[in-house]
mmCIF file of C-alpha atoms in Angstrom:
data_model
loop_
_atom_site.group_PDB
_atom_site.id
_atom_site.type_symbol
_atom_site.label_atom_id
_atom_site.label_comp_id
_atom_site.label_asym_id
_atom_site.label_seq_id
_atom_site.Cartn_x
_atom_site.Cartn_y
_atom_site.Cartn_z
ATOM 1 C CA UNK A 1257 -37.675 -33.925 36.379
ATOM 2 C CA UNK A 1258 -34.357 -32.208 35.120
ATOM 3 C CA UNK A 1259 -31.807 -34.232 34.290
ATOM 4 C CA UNK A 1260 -28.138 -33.222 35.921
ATOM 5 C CA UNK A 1261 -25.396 -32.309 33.342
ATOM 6 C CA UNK A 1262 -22.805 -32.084 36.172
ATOM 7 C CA UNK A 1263 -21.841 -35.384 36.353
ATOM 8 C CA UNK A 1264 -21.289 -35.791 32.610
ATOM 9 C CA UNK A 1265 -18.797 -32.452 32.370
ATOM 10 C CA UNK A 1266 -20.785 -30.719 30.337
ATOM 11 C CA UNK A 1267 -23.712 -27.663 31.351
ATOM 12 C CA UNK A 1268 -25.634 -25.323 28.942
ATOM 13 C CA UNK A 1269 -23.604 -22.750 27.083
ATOM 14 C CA UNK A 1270 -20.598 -24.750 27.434
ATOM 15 C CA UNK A 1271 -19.757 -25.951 23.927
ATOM 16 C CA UNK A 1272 -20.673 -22.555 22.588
ATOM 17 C CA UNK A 1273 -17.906 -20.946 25.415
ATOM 18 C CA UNK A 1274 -15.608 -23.599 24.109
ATOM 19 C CA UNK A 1275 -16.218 -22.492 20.278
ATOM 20 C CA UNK A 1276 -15.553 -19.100 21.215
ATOM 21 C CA UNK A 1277 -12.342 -19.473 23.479
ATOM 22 C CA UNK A 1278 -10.794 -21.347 20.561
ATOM 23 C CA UNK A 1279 -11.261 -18.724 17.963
ATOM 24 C CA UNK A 1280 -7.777 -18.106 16.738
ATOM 25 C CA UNK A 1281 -7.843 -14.088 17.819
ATOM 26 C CA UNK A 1282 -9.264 -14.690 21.337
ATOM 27 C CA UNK A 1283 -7.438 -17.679 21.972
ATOM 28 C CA UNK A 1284 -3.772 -15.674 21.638
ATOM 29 C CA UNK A 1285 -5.924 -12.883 23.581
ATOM 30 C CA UNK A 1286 -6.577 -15.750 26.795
ATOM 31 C CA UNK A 1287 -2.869 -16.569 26.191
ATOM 32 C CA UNK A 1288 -0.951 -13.614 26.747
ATOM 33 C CA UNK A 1289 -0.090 -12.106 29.464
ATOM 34 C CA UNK A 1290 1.316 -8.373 30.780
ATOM 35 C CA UNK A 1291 3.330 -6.356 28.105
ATOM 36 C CA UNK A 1292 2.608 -9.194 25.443
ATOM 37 C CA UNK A 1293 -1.055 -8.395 25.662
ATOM 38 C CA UNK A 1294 -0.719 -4.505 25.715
ATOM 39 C CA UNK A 1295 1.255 -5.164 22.425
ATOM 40 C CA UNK A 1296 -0.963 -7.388 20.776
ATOM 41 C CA UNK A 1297 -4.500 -5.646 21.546
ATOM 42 C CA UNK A 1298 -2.364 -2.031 20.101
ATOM 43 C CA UNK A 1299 -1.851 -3.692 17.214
ATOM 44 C CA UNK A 1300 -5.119 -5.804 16.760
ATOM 45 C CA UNK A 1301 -6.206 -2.261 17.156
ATOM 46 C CA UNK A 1302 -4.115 -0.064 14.659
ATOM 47 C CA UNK A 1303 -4.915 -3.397 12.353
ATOM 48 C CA UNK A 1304 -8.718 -2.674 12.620
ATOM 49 C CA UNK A 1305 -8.527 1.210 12.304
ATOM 50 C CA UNK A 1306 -6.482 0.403 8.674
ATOM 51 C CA UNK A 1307 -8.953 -2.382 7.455
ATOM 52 C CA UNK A 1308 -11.817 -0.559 8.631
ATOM 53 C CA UNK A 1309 -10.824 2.955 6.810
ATOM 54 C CA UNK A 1310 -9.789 0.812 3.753
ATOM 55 C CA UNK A 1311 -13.352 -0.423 3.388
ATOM 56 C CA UNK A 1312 -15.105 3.082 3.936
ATOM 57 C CA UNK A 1313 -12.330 4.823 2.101
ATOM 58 C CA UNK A 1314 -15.279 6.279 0.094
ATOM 59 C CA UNK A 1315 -17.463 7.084 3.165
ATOM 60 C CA UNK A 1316 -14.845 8.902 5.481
ATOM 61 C CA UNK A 1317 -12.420 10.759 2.617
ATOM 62 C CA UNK A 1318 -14.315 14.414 2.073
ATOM 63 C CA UNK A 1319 -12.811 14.600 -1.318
ATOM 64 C CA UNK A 1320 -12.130 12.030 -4.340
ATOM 65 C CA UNK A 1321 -8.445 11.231 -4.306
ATOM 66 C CA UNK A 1322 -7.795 12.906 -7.520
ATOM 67 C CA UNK A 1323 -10.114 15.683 -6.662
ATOM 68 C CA UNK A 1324 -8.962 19.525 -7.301
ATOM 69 C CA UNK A 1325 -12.206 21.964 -6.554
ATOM 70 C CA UNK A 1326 -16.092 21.783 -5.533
ATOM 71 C CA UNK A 1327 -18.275 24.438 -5.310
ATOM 72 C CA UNK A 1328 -16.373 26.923 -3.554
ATOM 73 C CA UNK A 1329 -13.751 26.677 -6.679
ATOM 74 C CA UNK A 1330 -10.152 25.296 -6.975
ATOM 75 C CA UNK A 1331 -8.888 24.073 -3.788
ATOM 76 C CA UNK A 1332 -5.037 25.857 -4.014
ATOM 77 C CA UNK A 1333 -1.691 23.973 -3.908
ATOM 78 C CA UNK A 1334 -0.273 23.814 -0.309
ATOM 79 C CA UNK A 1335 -2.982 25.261 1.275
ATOM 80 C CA UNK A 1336 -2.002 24.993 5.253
ATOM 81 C CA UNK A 1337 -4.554 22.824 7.285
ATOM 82 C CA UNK A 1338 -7.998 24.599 7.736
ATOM 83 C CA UNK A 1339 -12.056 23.682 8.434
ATOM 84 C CA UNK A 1340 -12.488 22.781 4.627
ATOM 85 C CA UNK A 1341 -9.006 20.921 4.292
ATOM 86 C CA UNK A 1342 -8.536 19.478 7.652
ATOM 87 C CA UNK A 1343 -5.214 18.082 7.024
ATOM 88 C CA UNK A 1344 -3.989 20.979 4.039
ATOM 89 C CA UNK A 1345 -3.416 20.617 0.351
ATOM 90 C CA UNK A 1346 -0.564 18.950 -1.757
ATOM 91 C CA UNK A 1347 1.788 20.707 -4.282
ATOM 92 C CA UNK A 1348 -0.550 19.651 -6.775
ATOM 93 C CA UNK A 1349 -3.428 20.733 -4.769
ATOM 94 C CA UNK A 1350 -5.301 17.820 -3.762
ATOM 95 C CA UNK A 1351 -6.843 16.682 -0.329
ATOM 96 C CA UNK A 1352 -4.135 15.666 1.858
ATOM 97 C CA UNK A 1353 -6.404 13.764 4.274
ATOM 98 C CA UNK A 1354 -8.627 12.230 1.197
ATOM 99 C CA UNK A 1355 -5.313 11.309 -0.084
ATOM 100 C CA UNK A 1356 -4.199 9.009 2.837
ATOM 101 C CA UNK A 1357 -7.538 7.914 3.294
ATOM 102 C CA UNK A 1358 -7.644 6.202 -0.021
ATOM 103 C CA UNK A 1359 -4.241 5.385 0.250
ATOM 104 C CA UNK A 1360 -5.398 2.519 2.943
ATOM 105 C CA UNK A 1361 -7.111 0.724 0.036
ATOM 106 C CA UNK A 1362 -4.447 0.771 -2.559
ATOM 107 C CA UNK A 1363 -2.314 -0.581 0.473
ATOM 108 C CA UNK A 1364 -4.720 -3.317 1.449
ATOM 109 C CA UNK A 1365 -4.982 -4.082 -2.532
ATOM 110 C CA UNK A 1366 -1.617 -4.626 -2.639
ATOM 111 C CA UNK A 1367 -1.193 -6.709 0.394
ATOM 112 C CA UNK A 1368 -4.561 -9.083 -0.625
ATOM 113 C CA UNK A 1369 -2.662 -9.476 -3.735
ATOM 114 C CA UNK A 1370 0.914 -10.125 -3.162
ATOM 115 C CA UNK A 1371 0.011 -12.388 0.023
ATOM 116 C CA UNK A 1372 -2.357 -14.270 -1.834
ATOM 117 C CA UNK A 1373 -0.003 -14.867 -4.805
ATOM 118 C CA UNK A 1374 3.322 -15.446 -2.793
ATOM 119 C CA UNK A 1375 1.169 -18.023 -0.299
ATOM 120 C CA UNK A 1376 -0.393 -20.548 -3.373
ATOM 121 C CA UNK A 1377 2.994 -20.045 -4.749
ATOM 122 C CA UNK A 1378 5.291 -20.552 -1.913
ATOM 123 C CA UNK A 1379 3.233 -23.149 -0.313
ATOM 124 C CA UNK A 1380 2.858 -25.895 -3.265
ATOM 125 C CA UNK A 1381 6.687 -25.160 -4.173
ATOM 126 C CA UNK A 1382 7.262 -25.894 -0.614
ATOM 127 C CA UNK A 1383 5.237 -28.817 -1.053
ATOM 128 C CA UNK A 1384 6.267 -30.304 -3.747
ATOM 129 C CA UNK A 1385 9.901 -29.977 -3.085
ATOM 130 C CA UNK A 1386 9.974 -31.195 0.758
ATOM 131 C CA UNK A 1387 7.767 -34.281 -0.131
ATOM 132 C CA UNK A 1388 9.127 -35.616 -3.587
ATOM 133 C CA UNK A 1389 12.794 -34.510 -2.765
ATOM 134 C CA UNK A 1390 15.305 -35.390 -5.741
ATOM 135 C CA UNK A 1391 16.421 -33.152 -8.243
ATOM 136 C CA UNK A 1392 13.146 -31.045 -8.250
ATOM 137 C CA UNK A 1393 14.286 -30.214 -4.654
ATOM 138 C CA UNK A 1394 17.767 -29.191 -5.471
ATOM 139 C CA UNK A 1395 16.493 -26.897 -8.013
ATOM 140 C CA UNK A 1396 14.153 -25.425 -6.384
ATOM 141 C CA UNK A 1397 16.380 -24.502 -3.457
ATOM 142 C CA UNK A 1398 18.972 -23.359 -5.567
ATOM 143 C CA UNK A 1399 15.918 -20.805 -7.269
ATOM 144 C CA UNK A 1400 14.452 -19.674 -4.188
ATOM 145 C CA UNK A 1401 18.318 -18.885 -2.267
ATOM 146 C CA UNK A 1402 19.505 -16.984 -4.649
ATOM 147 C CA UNK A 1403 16.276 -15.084 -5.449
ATOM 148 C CA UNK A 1404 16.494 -14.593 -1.374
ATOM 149 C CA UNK A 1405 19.824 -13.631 -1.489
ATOM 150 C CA UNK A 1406 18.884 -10.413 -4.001
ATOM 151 C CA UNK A 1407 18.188 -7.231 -2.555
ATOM 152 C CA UNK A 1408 14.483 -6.664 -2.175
ATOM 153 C CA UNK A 1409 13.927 -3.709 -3.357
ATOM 154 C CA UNK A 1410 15.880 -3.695 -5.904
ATOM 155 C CA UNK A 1411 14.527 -6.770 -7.014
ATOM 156 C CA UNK A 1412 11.360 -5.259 -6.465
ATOM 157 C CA UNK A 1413 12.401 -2.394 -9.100
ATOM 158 C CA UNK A 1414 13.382 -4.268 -11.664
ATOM 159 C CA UNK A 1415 10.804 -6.411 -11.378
ATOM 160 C CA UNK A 1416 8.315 -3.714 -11.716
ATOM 161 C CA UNK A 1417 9.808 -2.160 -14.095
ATOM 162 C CA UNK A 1418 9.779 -5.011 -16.219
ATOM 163 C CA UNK A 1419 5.531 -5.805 -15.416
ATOM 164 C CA UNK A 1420 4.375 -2.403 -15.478
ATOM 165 C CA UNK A 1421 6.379 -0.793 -19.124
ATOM 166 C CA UNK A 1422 5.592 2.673 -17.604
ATOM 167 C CA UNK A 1423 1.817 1.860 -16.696
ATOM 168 C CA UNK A 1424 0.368 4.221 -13.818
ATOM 169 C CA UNK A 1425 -2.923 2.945 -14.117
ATOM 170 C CA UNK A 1426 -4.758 1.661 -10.709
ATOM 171 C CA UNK A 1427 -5.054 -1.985 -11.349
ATOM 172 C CA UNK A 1428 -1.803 -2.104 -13.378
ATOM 173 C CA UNK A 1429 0.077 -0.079 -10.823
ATOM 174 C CA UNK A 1430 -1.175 -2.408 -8.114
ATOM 175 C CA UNK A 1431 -0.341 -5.746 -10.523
ATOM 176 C CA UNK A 1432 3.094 -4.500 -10.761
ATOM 177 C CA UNK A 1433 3.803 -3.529 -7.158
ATOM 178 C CA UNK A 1434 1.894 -6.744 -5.812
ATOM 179 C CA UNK A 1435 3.674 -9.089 -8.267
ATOM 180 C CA UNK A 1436 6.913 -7.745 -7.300
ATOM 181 C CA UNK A 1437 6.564 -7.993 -3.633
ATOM 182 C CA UNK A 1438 4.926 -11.769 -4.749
ATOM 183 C CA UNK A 1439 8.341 -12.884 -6.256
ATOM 184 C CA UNK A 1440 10.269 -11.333 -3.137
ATOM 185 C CA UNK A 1441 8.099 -13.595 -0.743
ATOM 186 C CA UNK A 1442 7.691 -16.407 -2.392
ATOM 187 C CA UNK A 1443 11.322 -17.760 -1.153
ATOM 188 C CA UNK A 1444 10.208 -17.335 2.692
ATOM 189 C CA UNK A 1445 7.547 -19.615 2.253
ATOM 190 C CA UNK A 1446 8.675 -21.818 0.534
ATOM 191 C CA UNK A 1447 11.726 -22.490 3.099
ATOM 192 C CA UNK A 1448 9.511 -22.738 5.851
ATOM 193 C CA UNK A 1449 6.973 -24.855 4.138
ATOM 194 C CA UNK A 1450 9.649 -27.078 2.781
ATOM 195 C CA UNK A 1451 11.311 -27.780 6.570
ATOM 196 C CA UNK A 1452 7.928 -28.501 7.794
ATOM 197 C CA UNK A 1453 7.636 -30.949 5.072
ATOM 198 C CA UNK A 1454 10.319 -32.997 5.086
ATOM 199 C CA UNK A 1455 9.980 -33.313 8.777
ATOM 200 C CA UNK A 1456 6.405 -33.751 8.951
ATOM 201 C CA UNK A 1457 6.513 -36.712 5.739
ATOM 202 C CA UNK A 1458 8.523 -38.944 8.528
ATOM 203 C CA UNK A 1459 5.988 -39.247 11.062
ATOM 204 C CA UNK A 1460 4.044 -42.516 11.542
ATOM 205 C CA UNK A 1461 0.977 -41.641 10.234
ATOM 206 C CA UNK A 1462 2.161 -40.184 6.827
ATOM 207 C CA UNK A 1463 3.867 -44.447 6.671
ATOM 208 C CA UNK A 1464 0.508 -45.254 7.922
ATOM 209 C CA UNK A 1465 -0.971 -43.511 5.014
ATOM 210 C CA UNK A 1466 1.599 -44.900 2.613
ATOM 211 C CA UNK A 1467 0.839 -48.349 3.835
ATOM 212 C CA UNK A 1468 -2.675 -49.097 3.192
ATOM 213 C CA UNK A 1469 -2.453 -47.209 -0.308
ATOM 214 C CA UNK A 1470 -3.196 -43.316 -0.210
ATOM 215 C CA UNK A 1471 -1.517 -41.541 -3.235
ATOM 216 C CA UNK A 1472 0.666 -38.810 -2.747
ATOM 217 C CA UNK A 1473 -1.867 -36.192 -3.431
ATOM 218 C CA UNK A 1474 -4.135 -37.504 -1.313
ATOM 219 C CA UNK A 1475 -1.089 -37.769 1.458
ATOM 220 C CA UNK A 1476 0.043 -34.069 0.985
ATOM 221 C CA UNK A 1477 -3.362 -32.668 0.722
ATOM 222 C CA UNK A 1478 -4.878 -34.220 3.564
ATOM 223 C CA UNK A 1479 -2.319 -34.715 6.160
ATOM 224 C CA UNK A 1480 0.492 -33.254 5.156
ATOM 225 C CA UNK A 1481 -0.402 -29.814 4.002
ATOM 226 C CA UNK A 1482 -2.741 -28.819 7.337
ATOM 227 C CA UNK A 1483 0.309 -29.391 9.769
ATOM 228 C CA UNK A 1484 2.631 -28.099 7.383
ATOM 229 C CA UNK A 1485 1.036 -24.133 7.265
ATOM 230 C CA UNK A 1486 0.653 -23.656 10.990
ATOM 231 C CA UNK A 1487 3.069 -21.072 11.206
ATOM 232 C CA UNK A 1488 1.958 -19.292 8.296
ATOM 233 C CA UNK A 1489 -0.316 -16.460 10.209
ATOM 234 C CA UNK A 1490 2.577 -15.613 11.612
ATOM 235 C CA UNK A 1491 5.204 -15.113 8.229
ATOM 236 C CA UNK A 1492 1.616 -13.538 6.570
ATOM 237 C CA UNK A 1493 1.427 -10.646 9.108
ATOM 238 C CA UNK A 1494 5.285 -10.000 8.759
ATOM 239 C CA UNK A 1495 5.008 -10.093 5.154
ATOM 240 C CA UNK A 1496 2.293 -7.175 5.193
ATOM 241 C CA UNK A 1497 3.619 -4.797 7.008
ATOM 242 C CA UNK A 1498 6.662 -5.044 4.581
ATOM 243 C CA UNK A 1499 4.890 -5.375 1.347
ATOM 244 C CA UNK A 1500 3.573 -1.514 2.742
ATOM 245 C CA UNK A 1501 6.931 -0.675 3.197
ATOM 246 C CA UNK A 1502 8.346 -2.004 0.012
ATOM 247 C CA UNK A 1503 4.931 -0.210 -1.737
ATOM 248 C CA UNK A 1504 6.034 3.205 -0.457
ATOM 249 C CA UNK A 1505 9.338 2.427 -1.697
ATOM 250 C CA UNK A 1506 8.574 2.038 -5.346
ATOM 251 C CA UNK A 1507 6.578 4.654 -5.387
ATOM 252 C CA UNK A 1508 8.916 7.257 -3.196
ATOM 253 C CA UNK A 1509 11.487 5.978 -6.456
ATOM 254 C CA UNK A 1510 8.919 6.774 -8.812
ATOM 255 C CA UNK A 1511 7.787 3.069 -9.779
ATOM 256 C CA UNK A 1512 4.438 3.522 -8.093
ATOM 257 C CA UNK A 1513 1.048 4.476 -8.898
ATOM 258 C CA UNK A 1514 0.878 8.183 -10.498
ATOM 259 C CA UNK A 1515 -1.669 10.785 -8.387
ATOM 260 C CA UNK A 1516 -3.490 10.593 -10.728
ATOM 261 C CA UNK A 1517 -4.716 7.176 -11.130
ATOM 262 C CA UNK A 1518 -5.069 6.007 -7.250
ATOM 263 C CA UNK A 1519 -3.378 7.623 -3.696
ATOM 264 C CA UNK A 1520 -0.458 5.795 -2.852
ATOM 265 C CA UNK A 1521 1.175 7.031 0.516
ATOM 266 C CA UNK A 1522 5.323 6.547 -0.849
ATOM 267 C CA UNK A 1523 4.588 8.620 -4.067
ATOM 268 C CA UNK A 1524 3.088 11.268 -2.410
ATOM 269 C CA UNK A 1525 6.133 11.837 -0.426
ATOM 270 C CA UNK A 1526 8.258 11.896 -3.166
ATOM 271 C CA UNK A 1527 5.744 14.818 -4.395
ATOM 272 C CA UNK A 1528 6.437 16.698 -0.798
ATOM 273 C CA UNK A 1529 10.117 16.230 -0.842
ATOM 274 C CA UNK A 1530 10.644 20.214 -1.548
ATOM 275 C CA UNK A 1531 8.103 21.052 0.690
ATOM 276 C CA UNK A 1532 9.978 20.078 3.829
ATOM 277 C CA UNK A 1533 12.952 22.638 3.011
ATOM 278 C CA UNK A 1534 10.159 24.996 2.641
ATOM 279 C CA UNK A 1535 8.494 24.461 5.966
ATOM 280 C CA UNK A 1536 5.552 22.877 4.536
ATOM 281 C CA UNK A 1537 5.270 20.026 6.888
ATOM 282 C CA UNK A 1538 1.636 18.591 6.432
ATOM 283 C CA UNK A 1539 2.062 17.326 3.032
ATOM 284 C CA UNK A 1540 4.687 14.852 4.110
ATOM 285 C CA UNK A 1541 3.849 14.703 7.764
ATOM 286 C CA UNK A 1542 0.865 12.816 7.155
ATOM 287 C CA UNK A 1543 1.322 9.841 4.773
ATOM 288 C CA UNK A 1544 4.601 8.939 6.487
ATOM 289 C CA UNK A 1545 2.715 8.640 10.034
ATOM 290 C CA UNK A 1546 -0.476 6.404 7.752
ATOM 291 C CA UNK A 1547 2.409 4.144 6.841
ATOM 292 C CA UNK A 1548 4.230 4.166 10.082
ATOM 293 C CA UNK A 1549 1.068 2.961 12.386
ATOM 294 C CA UNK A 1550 0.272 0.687 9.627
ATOM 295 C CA UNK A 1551 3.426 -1.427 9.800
ATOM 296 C CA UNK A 1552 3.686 -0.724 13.381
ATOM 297 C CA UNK A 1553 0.539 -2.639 13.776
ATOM 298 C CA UNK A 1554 0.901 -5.394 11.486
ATOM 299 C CA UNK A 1555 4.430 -5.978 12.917
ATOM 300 C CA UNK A 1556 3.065 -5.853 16.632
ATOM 301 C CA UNK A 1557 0.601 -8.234 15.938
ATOM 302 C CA UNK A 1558 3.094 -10.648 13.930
ATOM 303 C CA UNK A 1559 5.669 -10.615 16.691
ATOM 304 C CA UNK A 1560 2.537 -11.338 19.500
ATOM 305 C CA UNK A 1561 1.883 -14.201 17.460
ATOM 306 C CA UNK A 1562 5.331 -15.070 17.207
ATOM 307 C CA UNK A 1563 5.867 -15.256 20.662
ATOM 308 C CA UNK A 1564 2.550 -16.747 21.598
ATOM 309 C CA UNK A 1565 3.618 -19.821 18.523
ATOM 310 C CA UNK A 1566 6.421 -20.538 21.134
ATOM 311 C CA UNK A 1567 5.304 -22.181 24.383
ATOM 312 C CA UNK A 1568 8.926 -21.670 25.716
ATOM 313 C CA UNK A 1569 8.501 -17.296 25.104
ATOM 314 C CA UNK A 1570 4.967 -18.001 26.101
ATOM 315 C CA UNK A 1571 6.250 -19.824 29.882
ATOM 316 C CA UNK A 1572 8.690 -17.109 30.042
ATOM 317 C CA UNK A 1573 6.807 -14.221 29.262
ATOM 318 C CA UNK A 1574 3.986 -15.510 31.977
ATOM 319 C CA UNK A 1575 6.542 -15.768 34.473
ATOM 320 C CA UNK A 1576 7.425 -12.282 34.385
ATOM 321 C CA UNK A 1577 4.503 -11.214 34.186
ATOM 322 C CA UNK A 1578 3.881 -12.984 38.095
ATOM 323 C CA UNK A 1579 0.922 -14.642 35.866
ATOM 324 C CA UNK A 1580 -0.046 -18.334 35.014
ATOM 325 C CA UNK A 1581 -1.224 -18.371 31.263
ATOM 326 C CA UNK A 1582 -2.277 -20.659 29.103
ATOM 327 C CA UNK A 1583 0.184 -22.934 26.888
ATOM 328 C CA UNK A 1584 -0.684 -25.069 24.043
ATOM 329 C CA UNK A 1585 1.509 -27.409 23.318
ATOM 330 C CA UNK A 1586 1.820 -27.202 19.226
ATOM 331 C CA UNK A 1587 1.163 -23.575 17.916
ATOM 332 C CA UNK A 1588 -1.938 -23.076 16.600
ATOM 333 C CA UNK A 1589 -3.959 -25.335 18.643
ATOM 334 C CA UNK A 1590 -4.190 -28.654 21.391
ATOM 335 C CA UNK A 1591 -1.844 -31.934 20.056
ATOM 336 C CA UNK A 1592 -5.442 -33.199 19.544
ATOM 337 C CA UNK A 1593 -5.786 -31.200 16.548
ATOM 338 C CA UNK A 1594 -4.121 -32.987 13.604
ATOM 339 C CA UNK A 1595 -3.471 -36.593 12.829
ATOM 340 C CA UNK A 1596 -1.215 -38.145 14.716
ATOM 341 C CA UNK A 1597 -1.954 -35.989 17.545
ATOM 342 C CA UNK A 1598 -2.598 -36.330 21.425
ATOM 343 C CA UNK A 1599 -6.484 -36.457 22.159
ATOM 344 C CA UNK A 1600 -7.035 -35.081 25.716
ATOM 345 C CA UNK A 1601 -3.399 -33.042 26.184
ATOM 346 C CA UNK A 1602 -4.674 -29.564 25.151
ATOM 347 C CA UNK A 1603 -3.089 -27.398 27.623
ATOM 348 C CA UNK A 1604 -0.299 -27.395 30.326
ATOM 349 C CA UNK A 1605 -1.047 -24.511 33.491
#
């Protein structure tokens, strides 16, 4: 005879549903409501369409980026757009499509780098300085305000000029430009792991912890370092859709990556700032619109997630929308979540 799940709460598929609904994606998917949703699926969207040509750059580019004839012979400077050049040739007479094609991977190089760098960074600065306070706090803040307080890209210039020495090679062009954008970000995560911190190192259960003998590693790796990074999906998207922007800015200056050693979308346009006054429109046309959707994605995904961190947008949002959504209580997940938290209060309708 079967046995009846009903009465316990629980029925077949269940925990499996449950897995999925949490996912972090779907979750902020269940969440939104109206406009916020339209916004967030165009630029989940946009976001997949850039990682996804990144990864096939090889696959869906019809020529090599540095690639100036085939069979048929040279391929001609400024050639307009045609069956064998789809989106026309540059001044120097290479592939403007197979150009921004492979200009999505020397983006997405840059961002895996700079992000990754300015996060380990940022967050044991943060760390360190929020939970030890003293002097090594002082310091630090004093550091991090006044490298915040310097222009970014000009920071960004000097900064690469001092890495790269005049290197245009891939990898060292994409050092340069990624370690650059690293020291410019480092600063914002450091202030907001640093807040998060010292407010977090107050609660009971860090004394708890203190009490029966953790050490501080052992404190700020295990309980306070989870809670402390819960808003850091949120800085991370931000932070890539202007690490694109401040890319294309070195290299529309001349700092970035020559033609010759990888497709980067801002030195390009520098290369097709004559052709506009010429009426040669595709050579520019094209890489600005490749880094316009890109940051238009990343930044409409960061700002959904923004909004969707803040159960007070999230109420408010739902309400215009005529809609009843769901709100967690803590961004990121149910009060349950973390030490210290709420068992059983996941969600308020």
């Amino acid at each position: 005879m079967a046995t009846s799940l009903t009465g316990s709460g629980t029925t077949p598929g269940t925990a499996p549903a449950r897995r999925r609904r949490g996912l972090p994606l779907v979750r902020q998917l269940r969440q939104s409501v109206g406009l916020q949703r339209g916004m967030l699926v165009a630029g989940l969207v946009l976001t997949a369409v850039f990682l996804v040509t990144a990864l096939l750059a090889d696959v869906l580019a019809p020529y090599g980026f540095a690639q100036l004839r085939d069979a048929g012979g040279a391929f001609g400077a400024q050639q307009p757009p045609s069956g064998d050049h789809p989106l026309g040739t540059t001044v120097g007479g290479y592939d403007v499509l197979s150009r921004v094609v492979h200009g999505t991977r020397t983006a997405l190089l840059v961002i895996i780098v700079a992000v990754v760098l300015s996060i380990f960074a940022g967050v044991l600065l943060g760390l360190v300085s929020g939970y030890f306070g003293g002097w090594v706090d002082r310091v630090l803040v004093v550091v991090c305000d006044a490298i915040y307080a310097f222009p970014p890209l000009l920071l960004a210039i000097v900064v690469a000029i001092v890495i790269s020495g005049g290197e245009s090679s891939l990898w060292g062009g994409i050092m340069a430009a990624a370690i650059s954008i690293t020291v410019i970000y480092i600063p914002q995560y450091f202030r907001v792991v640093r807040a998060e911190v010292v407010r977090i190192k107050a609660e009971a259960y860090v004394e708890s912890a203190k009490v029966i003998g953790a050490s501080n590693w052992r404190i700020m790796s295990r309980h306070v370092l989870r809670n402390a990074t819960r808003t850091l999906p949120l800085i991370l998207t931000l932070n890539a859709s202007e690490a694109i922007l401040t890319l294309a800015g070195l290299g529309f200056l001349g700092f970035g990556i020559e033609q010759s050693a990888a497709a980067e979308w801002g030195f390009d346009l520098n290369r097709a700032l004559s052709d506009v006054t010429s009426g040669i429109w595709w050579t520019s046309v094209f890489p600005g619109l490749a880094i316009v959707l890109v940051v238009l994605g990343l930044t409409l995904v960061g700002e959904s997630l923004n909004d969707l961190a803040d159960p007070r947008l999230r109420s408010r949002r739902a309400a215009e929308a005529g809609e009843t959504g769901e709100v967690t209580v803590v961004p990121g997940g149910p009060l349950g979540a973390g030490p210290g938290g709420l068992a059983g209060i996941e969600e308020v309708r």
